[in-house]
C-alpha cells in the first residue's frame, strides 16, 4: 500500500514539474511577421477571355503557348491569319469549306473577332454570350459558352451545319457533331452570391 502511495506521489510531482517547466516554453521563439515580396520578374502563363478558342484554333502547342503569353492588343495581328488557316483546315478535313455563320460573319471577320482574347461587356445591352439576338455582350453563369463558340465556328448559316446529319440517307451520319460538346446545362441553378456554386446534386 505504501509502495502504491509513493508511486502516486512521485507521478504527481513529475507532472507538476513538467507543467511548470512548460509554462514559459514560448521564450526564445522568434515570431516572424509575413511580408509580401513583389520583387523579381513576373511572367504571364495563361489567359482565357473566351474559353476554348485557343484550344480549337492553335494548330501546335507552340502557337497555343505563344497565344497565352501575348497581350490581347497584339493578338489580332499575330494570330488572326493562323486562326483563319486552322479554321479553314478543320472544315477541309470534312470535305467542306467554311460557310458564313449565323451572324453572317465570313471566316476572316470571325477569326479577327476571336483572335483578340477578351470578353466584351455592353453596359446598355443584355449580358449574354449569345441569346439569339445579342452576341458577345458579356457572359452570365448559365451561358453555354462552348456550344455558342462551336456554333459560330461550325454551325454555318443555320447553326447546325455539322450536327451529325445523314446526307445520303443510308442510316449512318456523314457529318460529325461539331456544334455542341454534348454537355447539358439543364438544371443548373447558380446562387446569387459569391462563389455562385449551387448545392451538390444528389445521386
Coordinates of N, CA and C in Angstrom, one line a residue:
X1 N 0.8 -1.2 0.0 CA 0.0 0.0 0.0 C 0.9 1.2 0.0
X2 N 1.9 1.2 0.9 CA 2.8 2.3 0.9 C 3.5 2.5 -0.4
X3 N 3.9 1.4 -1.1 CA 4.6 1.5 -2.4 C 3.7 2.2 -3.4
X4 N 2.4 1.8 -3.4 CA 1.5 2.5 -4.4 C 1.4 4.0 -4.1
X5 N 1.3 4.3 -2.8 CA 1.2 5.7 -2.4 C 2.4 6.5 -2.9
X6 N 3.6 5.9 -2.7 CA 4.8 6.5 -3.2 C 4.8 6.7 -4.7
X7 N 4.3 5.7 -5.4 CA 4.2 5.8 -6.9 C 3.3 7.0 -7.3
X8 N 2.2 7.1 -6.6 CA 1.2 8.2 -7.0 C 1.8 9.5 -6.7
X9 N 2.5 9.7 -5.5 CA 3.1 10.9 -5.1 C 4.2 11.3 -6.1
X10 N 5.0 10.3 -6.5 CA 6.1 10.5 -7.5 C 5.6 11.0 -8.8
X11 N 4.5 10.3 -9.3 CA 3.9 10.6 -10.6 C 3.4 12.1 -10.5
X12 N 2.7 12.4 -9.4 CA 2.2 13.7 -9.3 C 3.2 14.8 -9.3
X13 N 4.3 14.6 -8.6 CA 5.5 15.5 -8.6 C 6.1 15.7 -10.0
X14 N 6.2 14.6 -10.7 CA 6.8 14.7 -12.0 C 5.9 15.5 -13.0
X15 N 4.6 15.3 -12.8 CA 3.6 16.0 -13.6 C 3.7 17.5 -13.3
X16 N 3.7 17.9 -12.0 CA 3.8 19.3 -11.7 C 5.1 19.9 -12.2
X17 N 6.2 19.2 -12.1 CA 7.5 19.7 -12.6 C 7.4 19.9 -14.1
X18 N 6.8 18.9 -14.8 CA 6.7 19.0 -16.2 C 5.9 20.2 -16.7
X19 N 4.7 20.4 -16.0 CA 3.8 21.5 -16.3 C 4.5 22.9 -16.0
X20 N 5.3 22.9 -14.9 CA 6.0 24.1 -14.6 C 7.1 24.4 -15.6
X21 N 7.8 23.4 -16.0 CA 8.8 23.7 -17.0 C 8.3 24.1 -18.4
X22 N 7.0 23.7 -18.7 CA 6.4 24.1 -20.0 C 5.8 25.4 -19.9
X23 N 5.7 26.0 -18.7 CA 5.0 27.3 -18.5 C 5.5 28.4 -19.4
X24 N 6.8 28.4 -19.6 CA 7.4 29.5 -20.4 C 8.1 29.0 -21.7
X25 N 7.4 28.0 -22.3 CA 8.0 27.3 -23.4 C 8.1 28.2 -24.7
X26 N 7.4 29.4 -24.6 CA 7.5 30.3 -25.8 C 8.7 31.3 -25.7
X27 N 9.4 31.2 -24.6 CA 10.6 32.1 -24.5 C 11.6 31.6 -25.5
X28 N 12.2 32.6 -26.2 CA 13.3 32.3 -27.1 C 12.8 32.0 -28.5
X29 N 11.5 31.9 -28.7 CA 10.9 31.8 -30.0 C 10.7 33.1 -30.7
X30 N 11.2 33.2 -31.9 CA 11.1 34.5 -32.7 C 10.0 34.3 -33.6
X31 N 9.0 35.2 -33.5 CA 7.9 35.2 -34.5 C 8.2 36.2 -35.6
X32 N 8.2 35.7 -36.8 CA 8.5 36.5 -38.0 C 7.2 36.8 -38.7
X33 N 6.9 38.1 -38.8 CA 5.7 38.6 -39.4 C 5.8 38.4 -40.9
X34 N 4.8 37.8 -41.6 CA 4.9 37.6 -43.1 C 4.9 38.9 -43.8
X35 N 5.7 39.0 -44.8 CA 5.8 40.2 -45.7 C 5.6 39.8 -47.1
X36 N 4.9 40.7 -47.9 CA 4.7 40.4 -49.3 C 5.9 40.9 -50.1
X37 N 6.5 40.1 -51.0 CA 7.6 40.4 -51.7 C 7.3 40.4 -53.2
X38 N 7.1 41.5 -53.8 CA 6.8 41.6 -55.3 C 8.0 41.9 -56.1
X39 N 9.2 41.7 -55.6 CA 10.4 41.9 -56.4 C 10.6 40.7 -57.3
X40 N 11.4 41.0 -58.3 CA 11.7 39.9 -59.3 C 10.9 40.2 -60.6
X41 N 11.0 39.2 -61.5 CA 10.3 39.3 -62.8 C 9.2 38.3 -62.9
X42 N 8.0 38.9 -63.2 CA 6.8 38.0 -63.3 C 6.5 37.8 -64.8
X43 N 6.0 36.6 -65.1 CA 5.7 36.3 -66.5 C 4.3 35.7 -66.6
X44 N 3.6 36.2 -67.6 CA 2.3 35.7 -67.8 C 2.3 34.3 -68.4
X45 N 1.5 33.4 -67.9 CA 1.5 32.0 -68.3 C 0.2 31.6 -69.0
X46 N -0.9 32.2 -68.8 CA -2.1 31.8 -69.4 C -3.1 33.0 -69.3
X47 N -4.1 32.8 -70.2 CA -5.3 33.8 -70.1 C -6.4 33.1 -70.8
X48 N -7.6 33.6 -70.5 CA -8.8 33.0 -71.1 C -10.0 34.0 -71.0
X49 N -10.1 34.8 -72.1 CA -11.2 35.7 -72.2 C -12.4 34.9 -72.7
X50 N -12.1 34.0 -73.7 CA -13.2 33.2 -74.3 C -12.7 31.7 -74.2
X51 N -13.4 30.9 -73.4 CA -12.9 29.5 -73.2 C -13.0 28.7 -74.5
X52 N -12.0 27.9 -74.8 CA -12.0 27.0 -75.9 C -11.4 27.6 -77.2
X53 N -11.3 28.9 -77.3 CA -10.9 29.4 -78.6 C -9.4 29.1 -78.9
X54 N -8.6 29.2 -77.9 CA -7.2 28.9 -78.1 C -7.0 27.4 -78.4
X55 N -7.8 26.6 -77.7 CA -7.7 25.1 -77.9 C -8.1 24.7 -79.3
X56 N -9.1 25.3 -79.9 CA -9.6 25.0 -81.2 C -8.7 25.5 -82.3
X57 N -8.2 26.8 -82.1 CA -7.5 27.4 -83.2 C -6.0 27.2 -83.3
X58 N -5.4 26.9 -82.2 CA -4.0 26.7 -82.2 C -3.6 25.4 -82.7
X59 N -2.9 25.4 -83.8 CA -2.6 24.1 -84.5 C -1.4 23.4 -83.8
X60 N -0.6 24.1 -83.1 CA 0.5 23.4 -82.4 C 0.6 23.9 -81.0
X61 N 1.3 23.1 -80.1 CA 1.5 23.6 -78.7 C 2.3 24.9 -78.7
X62 N 3.1 25.2 -79.6 CA 3.9 26.4 -79.6 C 3.0 27.6 -79.9
X63 N 2.1 27.5 -80.8 CA 1.1 28.6 -81.1 C 0.3 28.8 -79.9
X64 N -0.2 27.7 -79.3 CA -1.1 27.8 -78.1 C -0.3 28.5 -76.9
X65 N 0.9 28.2 -76.7 CA 1.7 28.8 -75.6 C 2.0 30.2 -75.9
X66 N 2.3 30.5 -77.2 CA 2.6 31.9 -77.6 C 1.3 32.8 -77.4
X67 N 0.2 32.2 -77.8 CA -1.1 33.0 -77.6 C -1.3 33.3 -76.1
X68 N -1.1 32.4 -75.3 CA -1.3 32.6 -73.8 C -0.5 33.7 -73.2
X69 N 0.7 34.0 -73.8 CA 1.5 35.0 -73.2 C 1.6 36.3 -74.0
X70 N 0.7 36.4 -75.0 CA 0.6 37.6 -75.8 C -0.6 38.5 -75.3
X71 N -0.3 39.8 -75.1 CA -1.4 40.6 -74.6 C -2.5 40.8 -75.7
X72 N -3.7 40.9 -75.3 CA -4.8 41.0 -76.3 C -4.7 42.0 -77.4
X73 N -4.1 43.2 -77.0 CA -4.0 44.2 -78.1 C -3.0 43.8 -79.2
X74 N -2.2 42.8 -79.0 CA -1.3 42.3 -80.0 C -1.7 41.0 -80.6
X75 N -2.7 40.4 -80.1 CA -3.1 39.1 -80.6 C -3.7 39.1 -82.0
X76 N -4.5 40.0 -82.3 CA -5.1 40.0 -83.6 C -4.0 40.0 -84.8
X77 N -3.1 40.9 -84.7 CA -2.1 40.9 -85.7 C -1.2 39.7 -85.8
X78 N -1.0 39.1 -84.6 CA -0.1 37.9 -84.5 C -0.8 36.6 -84.8
X79 N -2.1 36.5 -84.6 CA -2.7 35.2 -84.7 C -3.9 35.1 -85.6
X80 N -4.5 36.2 -86.1 CA -5.7 36.1 -86.9 C -5.5 35.2 -88.2
X81 N -4.4 35.4 -88.9 CA -4.2 34.6 -90.1 C -3.9 33.1 -89.8
X82 N -3.3 32.8 -88.6 CA -3.1 31.5 -88.2 C -4.4 30.8 -87.9
X83 N -5.3 31.6 -87.2 CA -6.6 31.0 -86.8 C -7.4 30.8 -88.0
X84 N -7.3 31.7 -89.0 CA -8.1 31.5 -90.2 C -7.7 30.3 -91.0
X85 N -6.4 30.1 -91.1 CA -5.9 28.9 -91.7 C -6.3 27.6 -91.0
X86 N -6.3 27.6 -89.7 CA -6.7 26.5 -88.9 C -8.2 26.2 -89.1
X87 N -9.0 27.2 -89.1 CA -10.5 27.0 -89.2 C -10.8 26.5 -90.6
X88 N -10.1 27.0 -91.6 CA -10.4 26.5 -93.0 C -9.9 25.1 -93.1
X89 N -8.8 24.7 -92.4 CA -8.3 23.4 -92.5 C -9.3 22.4 -91.8
X90 N -9.9 22.8 -90.7 CA -10.8 21.9 -89.9 C -12.0 21.6 -90.8
X91 N -12.5 22.6 -91.5 CA -13.6 22.4 -92.5 C -13.2 21.5 -93.6
X92 N -12.0 21.7 -94.1 CA -11.5 20.9 -95.3 C -11.3 19.5 -94.9
X93 N -11.0 19.2 -93.6 CA -10.8 17.8 -93.2 C -12.1 17.0 -93.3
X94 N -13.2 17.7 -93.4 CA -14.5 17.0 -93.6 C -15.1 17.3 -95.0
X95 N -14.2 17.7 -95.9 CA -14.7 17.9 -97.3 C -15.6 19.1 -97.5
X96 N -15.4 20.1 -96.6 CA -16.2 21.3 -96.7 C -15.4 22.5 -96.7
X97 N -16.0 23.6 -97.0 CA -15.4 25.0 -96.9 C -16.2 25.7 -95.8
X98 N -15.6 26.7 -95.2 CA -16.3 27.5 -94.2 C -17.5 28.2 -94.9
X99 N -18.6 28.2 -94.1 CA -19.8 28.9 -94.6 C -20.1 30.0 -93.6
X100 N -20.4 31.2 -94.1 CA -20.7 32.3 -93.2 C -21.7 31.8 -92.1
X101 N -21.4 32.3 -90.9 CA -22.2 31.7 -89.7 C -23.5 32.4 -89.5
X102 N -24.2 32.1 -88.4 CA -25.5 32.6 -88.1 C -25.5 34.1 -87.9
X103 N -24.3 34.7 -87.7 CA -24.2 36.2 -87.6 C -23.7 36.8 -88.9
X104 N -23.7 35.9 -89.9 CA -23.2 36.3 -91.3 C -21.8 36.8 -91.3
X105 N -21.0 36.3 -90.4 CA -19.6 36.6 -90.4 C -18.8 35.7 -91.3
X106 N -18.0 36.2 -92.2 CA -17.1 35.4 -93.0 C -15.9 34.9 -92.2
X107 N -15.1 34.1 -92.7 CA -14.1 33.5 -92.0 C -13.0 34.5 -91.5
X108 N -12.7 35.5 -92.3 CA -11.8 36.5 -91.9 C -12.3 37.4 -90.8
X109 N -13.5 37.8 -90.9 CA -14.1 38.6 -89.9 C -14.2 37.9 -88.5
X110 N -14.7 36.6 -88.6 CA -14.9 35.8 -87.4 C -13.5 35.6 -86.7
X111 N -12.5 35.2 -87.4 CA -11.2 35.0 -86.8 C -10.6 36.2 -86.3
X112 N -10.9 37.4 -86.9 CA -10.4 38.7 -86.4 C -11.0 39.0 -85.1
X113 N -12.3 38.7 -85.0 CA -13.0 39.0 -83.7 C -12.5 38.1 -82.6
X114 N -12.3 36.8 -82.9 CA -11.9 35.8 -81.9 C -10.4 35.8 -81.6
X115 N -9.6 36.4 -82.4 CA -8.2 36.3 -82.2 C -7.8 37.2 -81.0
X116 N -8.6 38.2 -80.7 CA -8.3 39.1 -79.5 C -9.1 38.5 -78.4
X117 N -8.3 37.9 -77.5 CA -9.0 37.0 -76.4 C -9.5 37.9 -75.2
X118 N -10.5 38.6 -75.5 CA -11.1 39.5 -74.4 C -12.6 39.2 -74.4
X119 N -13.2 39.4 -73.2 CA -14.6 39.2 -73.0 C -15.3 40.6 -73.0
X120 N -16.0 40.9 -74.1 CA -16.6 42.3 -74.2 C -17.7 42.4 -73.2
X121 N -18.0 43.6 -72.9 CA -19.1 44.0 -72.0 C -19.9 45.1 -72.6
X122 N -21.2 45.0 -72.8 CA -22.0 46.0 -73.3 C -22.9 46.6 -72.2
X123 N -22.6 47.7 -71.6 CA -23.4 48.2 -70.4 C -24.8 48.4 -70.7
X124 N -25.1 48.8 -72.0 CA -26.5 49.1 -72.3 C -27.3 48.0 -73.0
X125 N -26.7 46.8 -73.0 CA -27.4 45.7 -73.6 C -27.5 44.5 -72.6
X126 N -28.4 43.6 -72.9 CA -28.5 42.4 -72.0 C -27.1 41.7 -72.0
X127 N -26.7 41.2 -70.8 CA -25.5 40.5 -70.7 C -25.7 39.0 -71.1
X128 N -25.0 38.7 -72.2 CA -25.1 37.3 -72.7 C -24.0 37.0 -73.6
X129 N -23.6 35.7 -73.7 CA -22.6 35.3 -74.7 C -23.3 35.2 -76.0
X130 N -24.5 34.7 -76.0 CA -25.4 34.7 -77.2 C -26.8 34.3 -76.8
X131 N -27.8 35.1 -77.1 CA -29.2 34.7 -76.7 C -30.1 34.6 -77.9
X132 N -29.5 34.6 -79.1 CA -30.3 34.6 -80.3 C -30.4 35.9 -81.0
X133 N -30.3 37.0 -80.2 CA -30.3 38.4 -80.7 C -29.0 39.1 -80.3
X134 N -28.7 39.1 -79.1 CA -27.4 39.8 -78.6 C -26.3 38.8 -78.6
X135 N -25.1 39.2 -79.0 CA -24.0 38.3 -79.0 C -22.7 39.0 -78.5
X136 N -22.0 38.2 -77.6 CA -20.8 38.7 -77.0 C -20.9 40.0 -76.3
X137 N -22.0 40.2 -75.6 CA -22.2 41.4 -74.8 C -21.8 41.2 -73.3
X138 N -21.2 40.0 -73.0 CA -20.8 39.7 -71.7 C -21.0 38.2 -71.5
X139 N -21.2 37.8 -70.3 CA -21.3 36.3 -70.1 C -22.0 36.1 -68.7
X140 N -23.1 35.3 -68.7 CA -23.8 35.0 -67.5 C -23.3 33.6 -67.0
X141 N -23.6 33.2 -65.8 CA -23.2 32.0 -65.3 C -23.8 30.8 -66.0
X142 N -25.0 31.0 -66.6 CA -25.7 29.9 -67.2 C -25.4 29.9 -68.7
X143 N -24.6 30.8 -69.3 CA -24.3 30.8 -70.7 C -23.5 29.5 -71.1
X144 N -23.9 28.8 -72.1 CA -23.1 27.7 -72.6 C -22.1 28.2 -73.6
X145 N -21.0 28.7 -73.1 CA -20.1 29.4 -74.0 C -19.4 28.4 -75.0
X146 N -19.2 27.2 -74.6 CA -18.6 26.3 -75.5 C -19.5 26.0 -76.7
X147 N -20.8 25.7 -76.4 CA -21.7 25.4 -77.5 C -21.9 26.6 -78.4
X148 N -21.9 27.8 -77.9 CA -22.1 29.0 -78.7 C -20.8 29.2 -79.6
X149 N -19.7 29.0 -79.0 CA -18.4 29.1 -79.8 C -18.4 28.1 -81.0
X150 N -18.8 26.8 -80.7 CA -18.8 25.8 -81.7 C -19.8 26.1 -82.8
X151 N -21.0 26.6 -82.4 CA -22.0 27.0 -83.4 C -21.5 28.1 -84.3
X152 N -20.8 29.1 -83.7 CA -20.2 30.2 -84.5 C -19.1 29.7 -85.5
X153 N -18.4 28.7 -85.0 CA -17.3 28.2 -85.9 C -17.8 27.2 -86.9
X154 N -18.7 26.3 -86.5 CA -19.0 25.2 -87.4 C -20.5 25.1 -87.8
X155 N -21.3 26.0 -87.3 CA -22.8 25.8 -87.5 C -23.3 26.4 -88.8
X156 N -22.5 27.1 -89.5 CA -22.9 27.7 -90.8 C -24.0 28.7 -90.6
X157 N -24.8 28.9 -91.7 CA -25.8 29.9 -91.6 C -27.0 29.5 -90.8
X158 N -27.2 28.2 -90.6 CA -28.4 27.7 -89.9 C -28.0 27.4 -88.4
X159 N -26.8 27.3 -88.1 CA -26.3 27.0 -86.8 C -26.2 25.5 -86.5
X160 N -26.6 24.6 -87.4 CA -26.5 23.2 -87.2 C -25.9 22.5 -88.4
X161 N -25.0 23.2 -89.1 CA -24.4 22.6 -90.3 C -23.7 21.2 -90.0
X162 N -22.8 21.2 -89.0 CA -22.2 20.0 -88.6 C -22.8 19.4 -87.3
X163 N -23.9 18.7 -87.6 CA -24.7 18.2 -86.4 C -25.1 16.8 -86.6
X164 N -24.2 16.0 -87.2 CA -24.4 14.6 -87.3 C -25.4 14.2 -88.4
X165 N -25.5 15.0 -89.5 CA -26.5 14.7 -90.5 C -26.2 13.5 -91.3
X166 N -27.2 12.8 -91.7 CA -27.1 11.7 -92.6 C -27.4 12.2 -94.0
X167 N -26.4 12.6 -94.8 CA -26.7 13.3 -96.0 C -27.2 12.4 -97.1
X168 N -26.7 11.2 -97.2 CA -27.2 10.2 -98.2 C -28.2 9.2 -97.7
X169 N -28.8 9.5 -96.6 CA -29.9 8.7 -96.0 C -29.6 7.2 -96.0
X170 N -28.4 6.8 -95.6 CA -28.1 5.4 -95.5 C -28.1 4.9 -94.1
X171 N -28.6 5.8 -93.2 CA -28.7 5.4 -91.8 C -27.4 5.7 -91.0
X172 N -26.4 6.1 -91.6 CA -25.1 6.4 -91.0 C -24.8 7.9 -91.1
X173 N -24.5 8.6 -90.0 CA -24.2 10.0 -90.1 C -23.0 10.3 -91.0
X174 N -23.1 11.2 -91.9 CA -22.0 11.6 -92.8 C -21.2 12.7 -92.3
X175 N -21.8 13.5 -91.4 CA -21.1 14.7 -90.8 C -20.9 14.5 -89.3
X176 N -19.8 14.9 -88.7 CA -19.6 14.8 -87.3 C -20.5 15.8 -86.5
X177 N -20.6 15.6 -85.3 CA -21.3 16.6 -84.4 C -20.2 17.6 -83.9
X178 N -20.2 18.8 -84.4 CA -19.2 19.8 -84.0 C -19.9 21.0 -83.4
X179 N -21.2 21.1 -83.3 CA -21.8 22.3 -82.9 C -22.2 22.2 -81.4
X180 N -21.8 21.2 -80.7 CA -22.1 21.1 -79.3 C -21.1 20.1 -78.6
X181 N -20.8 20.4 -77.4 CA -19.9 19.5 -76.6 C -20.7 18.4 -76.0
X182 N -22.0 18.4 -76.1 CA -22.9 17.4 -75.6 C -23.1 17.4 -74.1
X183 N -22.7 18.5 -73.5 CA -22.8 18.6 -72.0 C -24.0 19.6 -71.8
X184 N -25.0 19.0 -71.2 CA -26.2 19.8 -70.9 C -26.1 20.7 -69.7
X185 N -26.6 21.9 -69.7 CA -26.7 22.8 -68.6 C -28.0 22.7 -67.9
X186 N -28.9 21.8 -68.3 CA -30.2 21.8 -67.7 C -30.1 21.5 -66.2
X187 N -30.9 22.2 -65.5 CA -31.0 22.0 -64.0 C -29.9 22.8 -63.2
X188 N -29.1 23.5 -63.9 CA -28.0 24.3 -63.2 C -28.7 25.6 -62.7
X189 N -28.6 25.8 -61.4 CA -29.1 27.0 -60.8 C -28.1 27.6 -59.9
X190 N -27.2 28.4 -60.4 CA -26.1 29.0 -59.6 C -26.7 30.0 -58.6
X191 N -26.1 30.2 -57.5 CA -26.5 31.1 -56.5 C -26.3 32.5 -56.9
X192 N -26.9 33.5 -56.2 CA -26.8 34.9 -56.5 C -25.6 35.5 -55.8
X193 N -25.0 34.8 -54.9 CA -23.8 35.3 -54.1 C -22.6 34.5 -54.4
X194 N -21.5 35.2 -54.3 CA -20.2 34.5 -54.5 C -20.0 33.3 -53.5
X195 N -19.5 32.2 -53.9 CA -18.9 31.9 -55.2 C -19.8 31.4 -56.2
X196 N -21.1 31.5 -56.0 CA -22.2 31.2 -57.0 C -22.4 29.8 -57.3
X197 N -21.7 28.9 -56.6 CA -21.9 27.5 -56.8 C -23.2 27.0 -56.1
X198 N -23.9 26.2 -56.9 CA -25.1 25.6 -56.3 C -24.8 24.4 -55.4
X199 N -25.8 24.0 -54.6 CA -25.5 22.8 -53.8 C -25.2 21.6 -54.6
X200 N -24.5 20.6 -54.1 CA -24.1 19.4 -54.9 C -25.4 18.7 -55.3
X201 N -25.4 18.1 -56.4 CA -26.5 17.3 -56.9 C -26.6 16.0 -56.2
X202 N -27.8 15.6 -55.9 CA -28.0 14.3 -55.2 C -27.8 13.1 -56.2
X203 N -27.5 12.0 -55.7 CA -27.3 10.8 -56.6 C -28.6 10.0 -56.7

